[in-house]
Coordinates of C-alpha atoms and ligand atoms in Angstrom, one line a residue:
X197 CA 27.7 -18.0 -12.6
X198 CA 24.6 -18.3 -15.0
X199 CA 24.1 -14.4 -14.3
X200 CA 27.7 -13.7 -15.8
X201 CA 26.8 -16.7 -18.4
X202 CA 23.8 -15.1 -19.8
X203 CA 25.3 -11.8 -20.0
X204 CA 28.0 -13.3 -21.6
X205 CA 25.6 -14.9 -24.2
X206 CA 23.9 -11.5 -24.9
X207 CA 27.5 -10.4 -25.7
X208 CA 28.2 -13.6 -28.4
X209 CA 24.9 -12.5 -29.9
X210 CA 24.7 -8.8 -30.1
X211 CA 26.9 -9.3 -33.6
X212 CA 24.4 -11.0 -34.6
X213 CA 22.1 -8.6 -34.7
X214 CA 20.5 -9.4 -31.1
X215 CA 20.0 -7.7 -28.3
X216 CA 18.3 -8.4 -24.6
X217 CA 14.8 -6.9 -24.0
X218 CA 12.8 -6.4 -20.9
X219 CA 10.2 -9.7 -21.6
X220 CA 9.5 -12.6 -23.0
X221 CA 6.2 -11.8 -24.7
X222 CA 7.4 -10.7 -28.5
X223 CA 11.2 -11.5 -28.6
X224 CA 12.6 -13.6 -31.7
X225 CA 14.7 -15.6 -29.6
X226 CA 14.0 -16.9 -25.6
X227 CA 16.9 -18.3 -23.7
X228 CA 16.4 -19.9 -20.5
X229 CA 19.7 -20.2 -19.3
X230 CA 19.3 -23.4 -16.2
X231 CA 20.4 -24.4 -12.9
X232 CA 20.3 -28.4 -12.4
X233 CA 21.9 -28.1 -9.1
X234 CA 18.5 -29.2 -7.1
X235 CA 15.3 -31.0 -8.2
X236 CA 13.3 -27.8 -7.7
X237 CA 15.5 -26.1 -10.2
X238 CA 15.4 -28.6 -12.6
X239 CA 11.8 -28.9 -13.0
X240 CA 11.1 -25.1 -13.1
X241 CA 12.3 -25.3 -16.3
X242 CA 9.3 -27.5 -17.7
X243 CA 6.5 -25.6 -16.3
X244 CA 8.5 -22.2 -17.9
X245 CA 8.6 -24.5 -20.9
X246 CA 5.1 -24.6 -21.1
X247 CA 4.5 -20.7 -20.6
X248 CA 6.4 -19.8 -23.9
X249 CA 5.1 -22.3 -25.7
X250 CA 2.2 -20.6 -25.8
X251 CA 4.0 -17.4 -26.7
X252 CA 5.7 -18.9 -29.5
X253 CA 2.6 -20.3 -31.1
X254 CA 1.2 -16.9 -30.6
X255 CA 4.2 -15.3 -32.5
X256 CA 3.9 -18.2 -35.3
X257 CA 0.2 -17.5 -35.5
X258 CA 1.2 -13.7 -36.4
X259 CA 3.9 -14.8 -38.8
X260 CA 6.8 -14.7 -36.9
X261 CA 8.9 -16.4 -35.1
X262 CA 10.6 -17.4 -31.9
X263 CA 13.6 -19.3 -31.6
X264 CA 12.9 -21.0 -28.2
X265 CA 16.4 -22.6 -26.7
X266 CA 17.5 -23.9 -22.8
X267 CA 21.1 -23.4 -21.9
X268 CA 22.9 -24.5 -18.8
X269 CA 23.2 -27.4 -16.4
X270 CA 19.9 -28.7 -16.9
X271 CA 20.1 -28.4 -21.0
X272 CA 23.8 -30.6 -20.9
X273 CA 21.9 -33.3 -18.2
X274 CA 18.5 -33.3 -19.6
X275 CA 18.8 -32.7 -23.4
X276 CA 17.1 -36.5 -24.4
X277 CA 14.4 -35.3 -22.3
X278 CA 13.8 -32.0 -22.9
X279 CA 13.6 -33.2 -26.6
X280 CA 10.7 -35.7 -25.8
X281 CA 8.8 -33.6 -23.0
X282 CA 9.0 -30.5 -25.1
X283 CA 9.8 -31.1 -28.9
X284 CA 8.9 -27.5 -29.3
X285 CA 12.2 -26.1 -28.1
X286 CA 14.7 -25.2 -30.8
X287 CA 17.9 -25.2 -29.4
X288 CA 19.6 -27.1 -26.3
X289 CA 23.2 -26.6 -25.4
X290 CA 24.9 -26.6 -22.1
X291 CA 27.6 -24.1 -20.2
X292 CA 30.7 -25.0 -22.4
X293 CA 29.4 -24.2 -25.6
X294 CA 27.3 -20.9 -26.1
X295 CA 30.7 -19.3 -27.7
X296 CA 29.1 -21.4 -30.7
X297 CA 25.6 -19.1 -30.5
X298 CA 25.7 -17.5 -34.0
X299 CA 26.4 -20.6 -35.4
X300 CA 23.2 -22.0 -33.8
X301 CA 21.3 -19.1 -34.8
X302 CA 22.0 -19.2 -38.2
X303 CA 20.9 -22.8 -38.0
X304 CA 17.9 -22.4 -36.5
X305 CA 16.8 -19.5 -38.6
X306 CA 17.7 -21.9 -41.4
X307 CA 15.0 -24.3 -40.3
X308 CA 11.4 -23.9 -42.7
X309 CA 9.2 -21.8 -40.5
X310 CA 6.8 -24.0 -38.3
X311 CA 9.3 -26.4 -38.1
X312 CA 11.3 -27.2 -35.1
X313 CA 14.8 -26.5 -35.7
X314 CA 15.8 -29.2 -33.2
X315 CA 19.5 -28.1 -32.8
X316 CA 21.5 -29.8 -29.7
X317 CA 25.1 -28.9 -28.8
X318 CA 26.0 -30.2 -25.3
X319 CA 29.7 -31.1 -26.0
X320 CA 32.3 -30.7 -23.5
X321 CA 34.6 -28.7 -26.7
X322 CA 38.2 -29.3 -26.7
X323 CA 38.3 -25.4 -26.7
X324 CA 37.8 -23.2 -24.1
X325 CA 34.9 -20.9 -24.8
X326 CA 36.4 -17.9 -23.1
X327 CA 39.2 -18.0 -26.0
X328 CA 36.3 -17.5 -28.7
X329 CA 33.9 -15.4 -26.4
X330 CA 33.9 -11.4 -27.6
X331 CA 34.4 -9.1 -25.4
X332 CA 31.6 -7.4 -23.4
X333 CA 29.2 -5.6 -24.8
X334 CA 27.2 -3.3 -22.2
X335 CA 28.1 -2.5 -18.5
X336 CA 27.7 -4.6 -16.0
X337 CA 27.4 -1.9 -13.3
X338 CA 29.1 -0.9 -10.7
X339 CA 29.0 -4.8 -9.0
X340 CA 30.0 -6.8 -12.3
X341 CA 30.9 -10.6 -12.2
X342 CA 34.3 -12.2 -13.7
X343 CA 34.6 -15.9 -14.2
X344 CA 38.0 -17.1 -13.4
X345 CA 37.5 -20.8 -13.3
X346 CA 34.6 -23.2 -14.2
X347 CA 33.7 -26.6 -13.2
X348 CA 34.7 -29.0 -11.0
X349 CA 37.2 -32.4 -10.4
X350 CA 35.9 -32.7 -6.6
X351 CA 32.7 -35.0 -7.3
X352 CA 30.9 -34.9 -4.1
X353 CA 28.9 -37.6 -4.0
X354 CA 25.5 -35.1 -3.7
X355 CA 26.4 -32.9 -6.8
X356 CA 25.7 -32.7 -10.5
X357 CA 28.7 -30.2 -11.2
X358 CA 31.2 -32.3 -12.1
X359 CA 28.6 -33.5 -14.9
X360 CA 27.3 -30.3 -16.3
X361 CA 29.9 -28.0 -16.2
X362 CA 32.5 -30.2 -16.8
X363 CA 36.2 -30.6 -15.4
X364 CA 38.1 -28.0 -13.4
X365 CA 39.2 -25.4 -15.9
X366 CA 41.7 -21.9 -14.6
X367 CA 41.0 -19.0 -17.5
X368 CA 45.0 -17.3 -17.9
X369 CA 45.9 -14.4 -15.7
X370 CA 46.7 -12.3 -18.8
X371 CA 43.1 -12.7 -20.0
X372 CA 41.2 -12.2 -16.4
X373 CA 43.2 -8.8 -15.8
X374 CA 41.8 -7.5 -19.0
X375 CA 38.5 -8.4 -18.7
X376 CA 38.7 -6.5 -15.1
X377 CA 40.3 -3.8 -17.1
X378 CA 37.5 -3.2 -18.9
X379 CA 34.8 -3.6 -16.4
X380 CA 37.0 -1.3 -14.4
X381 CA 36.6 1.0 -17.2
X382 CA 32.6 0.6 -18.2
X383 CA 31.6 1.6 -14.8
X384 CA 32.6 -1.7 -12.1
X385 CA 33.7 -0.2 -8.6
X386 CA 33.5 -3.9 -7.2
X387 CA 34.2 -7.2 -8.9
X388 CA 33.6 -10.6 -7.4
X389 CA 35.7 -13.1 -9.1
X390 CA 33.5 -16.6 -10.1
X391 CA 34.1 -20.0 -9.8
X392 CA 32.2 -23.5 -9.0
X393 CA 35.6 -23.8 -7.0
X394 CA 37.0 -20.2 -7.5
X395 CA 40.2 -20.9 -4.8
X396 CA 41.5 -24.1 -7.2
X397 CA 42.2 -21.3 -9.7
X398 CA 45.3 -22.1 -10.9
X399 CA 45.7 -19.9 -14.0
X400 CA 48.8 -19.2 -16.3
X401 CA 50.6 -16.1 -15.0
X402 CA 50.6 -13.4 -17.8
X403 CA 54.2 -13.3 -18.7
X404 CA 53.6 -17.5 -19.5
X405 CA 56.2 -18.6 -16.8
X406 CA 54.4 -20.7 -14.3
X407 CA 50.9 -20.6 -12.6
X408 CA 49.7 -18.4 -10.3
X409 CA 47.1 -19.0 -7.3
X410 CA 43.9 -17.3 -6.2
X411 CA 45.8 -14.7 -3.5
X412 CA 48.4 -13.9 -6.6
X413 CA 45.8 -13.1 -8.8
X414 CA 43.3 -11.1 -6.3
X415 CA 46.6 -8.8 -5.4
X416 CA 46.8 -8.0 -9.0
X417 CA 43.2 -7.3 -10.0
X418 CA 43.5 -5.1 -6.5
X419 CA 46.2 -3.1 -8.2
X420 CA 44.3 -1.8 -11.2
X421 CA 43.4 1.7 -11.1
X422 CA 39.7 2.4 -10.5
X423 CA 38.3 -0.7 -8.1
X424 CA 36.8 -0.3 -4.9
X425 CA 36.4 -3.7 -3.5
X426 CA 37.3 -7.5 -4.8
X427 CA 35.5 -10.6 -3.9
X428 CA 35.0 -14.0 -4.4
X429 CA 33.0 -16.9 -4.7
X430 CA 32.4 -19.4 -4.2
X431 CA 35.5 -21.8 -2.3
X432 CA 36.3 -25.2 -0.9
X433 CA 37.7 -25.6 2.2
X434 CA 40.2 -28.0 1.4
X435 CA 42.0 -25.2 -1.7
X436 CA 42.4 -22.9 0.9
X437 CA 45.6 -21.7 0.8
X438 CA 48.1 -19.2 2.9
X439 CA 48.3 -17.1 0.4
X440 CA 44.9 -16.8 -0.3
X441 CA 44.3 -16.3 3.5
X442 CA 46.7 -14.0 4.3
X443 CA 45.8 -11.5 1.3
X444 CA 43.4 -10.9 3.4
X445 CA 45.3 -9.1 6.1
X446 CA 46.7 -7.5 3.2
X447 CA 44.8 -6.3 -0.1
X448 CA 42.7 -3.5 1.2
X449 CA 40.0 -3.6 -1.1
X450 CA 39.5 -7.6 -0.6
X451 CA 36.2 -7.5 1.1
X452 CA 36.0 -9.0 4.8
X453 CA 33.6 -11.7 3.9
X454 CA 34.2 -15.5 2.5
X455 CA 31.8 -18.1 1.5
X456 CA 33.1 -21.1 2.9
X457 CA 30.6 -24.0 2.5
X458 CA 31.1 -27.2 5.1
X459 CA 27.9 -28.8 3.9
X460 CA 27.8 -31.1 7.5
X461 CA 29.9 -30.9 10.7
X462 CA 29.6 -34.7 11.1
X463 CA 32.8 -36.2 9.4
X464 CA 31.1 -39.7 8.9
X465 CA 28.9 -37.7 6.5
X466 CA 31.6 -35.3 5.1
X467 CA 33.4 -38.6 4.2
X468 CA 29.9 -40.6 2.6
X469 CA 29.8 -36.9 0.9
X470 CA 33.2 -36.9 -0.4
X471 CA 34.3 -33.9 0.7
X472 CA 37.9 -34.4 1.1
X473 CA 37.9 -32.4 4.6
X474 CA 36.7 -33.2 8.2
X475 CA 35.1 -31.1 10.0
X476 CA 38.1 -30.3 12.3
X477 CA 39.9 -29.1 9.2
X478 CA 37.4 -26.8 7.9
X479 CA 37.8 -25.4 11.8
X480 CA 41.1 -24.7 11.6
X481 CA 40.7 -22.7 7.8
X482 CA 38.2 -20.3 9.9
X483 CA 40.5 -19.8 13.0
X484 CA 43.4 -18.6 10.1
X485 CA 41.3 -16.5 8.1
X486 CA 40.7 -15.2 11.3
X487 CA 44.2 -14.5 12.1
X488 CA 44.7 -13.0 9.3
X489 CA 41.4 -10.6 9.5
X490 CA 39.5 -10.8 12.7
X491 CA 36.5 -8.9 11.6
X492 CA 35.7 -11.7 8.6
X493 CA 32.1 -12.7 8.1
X494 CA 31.7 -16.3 7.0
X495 CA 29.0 -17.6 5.3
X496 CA 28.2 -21.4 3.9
X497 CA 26.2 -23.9 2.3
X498 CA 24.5 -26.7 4.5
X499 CA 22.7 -29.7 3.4
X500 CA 20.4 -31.4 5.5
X501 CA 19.3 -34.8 5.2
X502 CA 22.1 -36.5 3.4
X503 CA 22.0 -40.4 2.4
X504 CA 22.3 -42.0 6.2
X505 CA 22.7 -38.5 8.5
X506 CA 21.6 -39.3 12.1
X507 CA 20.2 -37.4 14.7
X508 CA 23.9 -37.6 16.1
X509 CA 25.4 -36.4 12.9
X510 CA 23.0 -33.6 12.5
X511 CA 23.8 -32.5 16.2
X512 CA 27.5 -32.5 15.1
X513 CA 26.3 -30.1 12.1
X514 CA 25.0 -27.6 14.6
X515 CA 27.3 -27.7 17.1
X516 CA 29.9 -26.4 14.4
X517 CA 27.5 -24.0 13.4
X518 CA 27.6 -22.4 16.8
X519 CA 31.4 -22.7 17.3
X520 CA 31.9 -20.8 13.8
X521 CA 28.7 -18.2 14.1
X522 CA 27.9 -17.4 10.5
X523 CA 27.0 -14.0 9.2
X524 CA 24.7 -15.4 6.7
X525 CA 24.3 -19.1 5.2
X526 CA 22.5 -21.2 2.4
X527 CA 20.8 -24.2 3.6
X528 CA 18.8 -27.0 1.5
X529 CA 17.4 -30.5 2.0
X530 CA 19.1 -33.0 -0.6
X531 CA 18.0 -33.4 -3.2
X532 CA 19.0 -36.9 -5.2
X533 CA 20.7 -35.8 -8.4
X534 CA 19.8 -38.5 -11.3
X535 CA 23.7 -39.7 -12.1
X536 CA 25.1 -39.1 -8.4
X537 CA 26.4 -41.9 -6.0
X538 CA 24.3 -40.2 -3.1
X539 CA 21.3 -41.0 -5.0
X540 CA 21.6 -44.9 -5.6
X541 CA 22.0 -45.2 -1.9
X542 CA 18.0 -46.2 -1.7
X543 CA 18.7 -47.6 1.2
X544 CA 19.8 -44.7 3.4
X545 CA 17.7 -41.9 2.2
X546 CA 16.2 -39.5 5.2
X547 CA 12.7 -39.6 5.5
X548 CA 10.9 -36.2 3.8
X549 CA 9.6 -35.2 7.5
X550 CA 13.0 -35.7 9.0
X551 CA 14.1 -33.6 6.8
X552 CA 12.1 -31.0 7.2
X553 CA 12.5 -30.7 10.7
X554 CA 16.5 -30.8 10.9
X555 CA 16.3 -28.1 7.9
X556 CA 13.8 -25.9 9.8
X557 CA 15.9 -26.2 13.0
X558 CA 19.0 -25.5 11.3
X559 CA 17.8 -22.4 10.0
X560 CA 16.1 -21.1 13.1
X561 CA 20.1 -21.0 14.4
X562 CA 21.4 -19.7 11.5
X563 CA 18.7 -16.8 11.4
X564 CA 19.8 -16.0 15.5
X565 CA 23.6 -16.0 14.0
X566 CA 22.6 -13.6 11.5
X567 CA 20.2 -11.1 13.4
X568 CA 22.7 -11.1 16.3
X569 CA 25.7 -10.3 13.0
X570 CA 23.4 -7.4 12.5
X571 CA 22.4 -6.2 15.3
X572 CA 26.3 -5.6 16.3
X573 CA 26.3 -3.8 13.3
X574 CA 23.6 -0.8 14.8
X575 CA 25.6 2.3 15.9
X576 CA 28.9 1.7 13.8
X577 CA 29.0 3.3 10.2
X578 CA 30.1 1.4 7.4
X579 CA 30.9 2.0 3.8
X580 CA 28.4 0.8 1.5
X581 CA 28.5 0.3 -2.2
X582 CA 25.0 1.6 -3.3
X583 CA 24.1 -0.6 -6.3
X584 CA 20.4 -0.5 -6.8
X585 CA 17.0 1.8 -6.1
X586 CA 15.9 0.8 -3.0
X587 CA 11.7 0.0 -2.0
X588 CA 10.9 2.9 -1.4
X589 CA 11.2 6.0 -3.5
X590 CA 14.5 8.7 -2.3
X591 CA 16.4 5.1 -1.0
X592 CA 18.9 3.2 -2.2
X593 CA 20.4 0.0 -1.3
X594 CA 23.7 -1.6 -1.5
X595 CA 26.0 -3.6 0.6
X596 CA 28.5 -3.3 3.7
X597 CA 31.9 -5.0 3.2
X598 CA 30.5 -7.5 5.1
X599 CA 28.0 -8.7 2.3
X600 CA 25.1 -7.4 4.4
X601 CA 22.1 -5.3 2.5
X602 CA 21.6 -1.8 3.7
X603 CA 19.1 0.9 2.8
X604 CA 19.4 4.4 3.4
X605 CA 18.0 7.6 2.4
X606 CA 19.9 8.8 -0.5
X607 CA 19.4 10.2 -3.8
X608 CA 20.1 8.9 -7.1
X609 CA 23.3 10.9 -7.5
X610 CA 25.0 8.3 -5.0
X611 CA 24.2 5.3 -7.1
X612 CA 27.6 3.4 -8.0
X613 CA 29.1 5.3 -5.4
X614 CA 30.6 4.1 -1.8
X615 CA 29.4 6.2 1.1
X616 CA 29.4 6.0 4.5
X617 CA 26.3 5.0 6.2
X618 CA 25.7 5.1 10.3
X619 CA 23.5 1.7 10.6
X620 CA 20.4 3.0 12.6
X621 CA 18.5 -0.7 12.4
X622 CA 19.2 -4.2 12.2
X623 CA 16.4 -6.9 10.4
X624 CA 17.2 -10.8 10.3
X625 CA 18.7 -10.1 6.4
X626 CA 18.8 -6.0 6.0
X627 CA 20.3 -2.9 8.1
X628 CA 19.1 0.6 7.3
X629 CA 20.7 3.6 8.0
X630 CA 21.9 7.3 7.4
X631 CA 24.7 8.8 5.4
X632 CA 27.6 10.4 6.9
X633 CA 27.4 13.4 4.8
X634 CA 29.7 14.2 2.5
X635 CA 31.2 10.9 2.1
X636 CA 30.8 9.8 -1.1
X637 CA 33.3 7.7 -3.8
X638 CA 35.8 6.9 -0.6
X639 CA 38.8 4.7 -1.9
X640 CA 39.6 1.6 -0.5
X641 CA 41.6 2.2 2.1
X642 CA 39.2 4.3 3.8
X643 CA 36.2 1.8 3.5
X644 CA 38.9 -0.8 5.4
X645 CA 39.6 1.6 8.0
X646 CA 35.3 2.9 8.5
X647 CA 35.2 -1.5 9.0
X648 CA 38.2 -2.3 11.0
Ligands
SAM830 N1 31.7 -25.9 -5.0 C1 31.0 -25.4 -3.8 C2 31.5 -26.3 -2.7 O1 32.1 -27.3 -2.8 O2 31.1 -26.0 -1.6 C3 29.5 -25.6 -4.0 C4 28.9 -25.3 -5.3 S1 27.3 -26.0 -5.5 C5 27.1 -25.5 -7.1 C6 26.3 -25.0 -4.5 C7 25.6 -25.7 -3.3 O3 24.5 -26.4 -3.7 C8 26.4 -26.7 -2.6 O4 27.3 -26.1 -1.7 C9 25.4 -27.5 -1.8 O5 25.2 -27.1 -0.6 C10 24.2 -27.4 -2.7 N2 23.9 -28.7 -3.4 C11 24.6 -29.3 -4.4 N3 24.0 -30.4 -4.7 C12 22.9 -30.6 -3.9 C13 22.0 -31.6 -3.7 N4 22.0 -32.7 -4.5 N5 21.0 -31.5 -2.8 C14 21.0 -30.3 -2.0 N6 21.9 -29.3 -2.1 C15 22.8 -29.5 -3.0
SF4_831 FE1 29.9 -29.8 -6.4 FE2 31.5 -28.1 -5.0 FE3 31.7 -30.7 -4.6 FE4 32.6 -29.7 -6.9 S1 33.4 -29.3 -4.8 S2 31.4 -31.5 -6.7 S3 31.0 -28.1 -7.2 S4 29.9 -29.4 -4.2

């Protein structure tokens, strides 16, 4: 999300007379656009903090200037402190209101030079920001992002969301399909449609008579003319619908792959956590997706560690991690979030080394579930979108439906394309491979019949 955020910033500022440039070191404005979501994340933003300090001075000191500003999670949480710890930044505002950038700008640049422009904007507006936001300036690619729905009414008990990003907000259908539109049209074969709870989307069908759901919407982005494959992230278990589950037995360019986090398998913890779902239920959503499409690669967030977890919870945690088998998965220790419930309860938090140990054994099963994924994957070919240069020169990388990277020799012709690749080797997070020659730009339907 703060990748389709910042580019979204570049795009409110480019009338402006700004554009993005390659590094820090001489630009008249720095954004650092936050995560808050974890500790670590948080306080990366100090010690960057500190690193263009120096680069501004240095700017100053040649009679120019840099407009230094932090944006995102940790700018809306932490604005009192950012001012105190780092009185050199000019501009703080949070993910609800950068469609307000120029304005800021033209603030900031009103400031006397040397002085700090101090300029703080962390308002949940009444407006929405995508009704102000222009449209997009560059491409995105060939894999482009589209946010659909923002923030979250769920409030886990673990998680700053709610806080930062505010409450659960659907963009309209009518304004989503023209965005995809366009991307469609500067370049985007695949489009993964965004969300802190992307399946609660619940936007405004574009004729204005009623609301559609996720599946709705996903069958109509699949219809325009020009996309290759539909995704996305990220969704709770307890807005998964039938709809949404059964487009995909249906929509042919809906990619075979959900991210689906449980957090814990143990439903004493799933219910000190808030999650709304037990862990039976988030069993039964896998078994129907996989009626729907038995080849679908699941993948999840786990957190380790919670307020209270027992050795018998965790065991419940990875006993559901071997009756779903996971193509891939996220795992962290929690992390108390300043603000959250989970983190006033002193009394139950898991020692450091505990944690360390469940998290380390919880990802030495999730690694076997993932090499194994792979490894079926050798001998089989697959269509892969190739998005990127690969590491070494003549290869490219990109990935199979099943959200798996995958190198191959190929030249630079067949980037943005979908080939076909025969998967030659499996690693614990990359295949490799060989094209099928002559298989470039299949459609759709063929890249659901090379994975079926
Ligand atoms: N909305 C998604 C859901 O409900 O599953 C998750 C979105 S959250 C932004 C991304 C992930 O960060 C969560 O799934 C969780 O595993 C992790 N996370 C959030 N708060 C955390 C915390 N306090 N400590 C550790 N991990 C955390
Ligand atoms: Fe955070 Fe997801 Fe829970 Fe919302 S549903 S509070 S985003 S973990």
């Amino acid at each position: 999300m703060n990748v389709y955020d910042s580019a979204r910033m570049a795009d409110v500022l480019a009338p402006v007379g700004y554009r993005p440039v390659d590094g820090p070191e001489d630009a008249d404005m720095v954004i650092l656009n936050t995560c808050h979501i974890r500790e670590k994340a948080a306080e990366k933003v100090f010690s960057e903090l500190g690193r263009l300090r120096a680069l501004k001075r240095r700017k100053a000191m040649r009679g120019g200037r840099m407009i230094l500003a932090v944006a995102g999670c940790v700018g809306q949480a932490e604005g009192a402190e950012i001012k105190a710890r780092a009185p050199y930044v000019d501009m703080v505002f949070g993910p609800q209101t950068f469609h307000r950038l120029p304005d800021m700008v033209a603030r900031a640049d009103a400031a006397p030079q040397g002085a700090d422009a101090g300029i703080f904007d962390t308002e949940f507006p009444a407006e929405s920001k995508f009704d102000f936001l222009p449209e997009e300036q560059g491409s995105q690619g060939v894999s482009a992002f589209l946010a659909v729905q923002e923030g979250c009414d769920k409030f886990c008990t673990f998680c700053v969301v709610p806080y930062t990003r505010g409450g659960e907000f659907s963009r309209p259908a009518g304004g989503i399909l023209a965005e995809a539109r366009r991307l469609i049209a500067g370049g985007a074969r695949e489009i993964t449609l965004l969300g802190q709870n992307v399946n609660a989307w619940h936007g405004e069908a574009p004729d204005g008579a009623g609301r559609w759901g996720l599946g709705r919407l996903l069958r109509a982005v699949a219809e325009l003319d020009g996309l290759g494959r539909l995704r996305y992230t990220t969704s709770h278990p307890g807005d998964m619908d039938d709809d949404l589950m059964a487009a995909h037995g249906e929509i042919a360019a809906l990619m075979p792959f959900v991210h689906l986090p449980v957090q814990s398998g143990s439903d004493r913890i799933l219910a000190a956590m808030n999650r709304k779902h037990r862990a039976a239920d988030y069993l039964r959503v896998v078994d129907r997706l996989r009626q729907f499409r038995p080849d679908i690669a699941l993948s999840s967030d786990f957190i380790v560690g919670f307020p209270g977890e027992t050795d018998a919870d965790f065991a419940d945690t990875m006993a559901l991690i071997e009756r779903v088998g996971y193509a891939q998965a996220y795992s962290f220790k929690y992390s108390p979030r300043p603000g959250t419930p989970a983190a006033d309860m002193d009394d139950r938090q898991v020692p450091e080394e505990v944690k360390t140990e469940r998290l380390a054994a919880l990802q030495a099963l999730l690694n076997r579930q993932q090499l194994a994924f792979n490894r079926a994957a050798v001998g089989t070919a697959m269509t892969v979108l190739f998005d990127r240069p690969g590491r070494q020169p003549g290869q490219l990388l990109g990935r199979s439906p099943f959200m798996q990277a995958v190198h191959a020799a190929a030249g630079a012709d067949r980037l943005g394309t979908l080939a076909e690749v025969r998967i030659e080797r499996a690693l614990a997070n990359s295949l490799s491979g060989r094209l099928t020659a002559p298989a470039a730009n299949q459609d759709a339907h063929a890249a659901l019949e090379v994975t079926a």
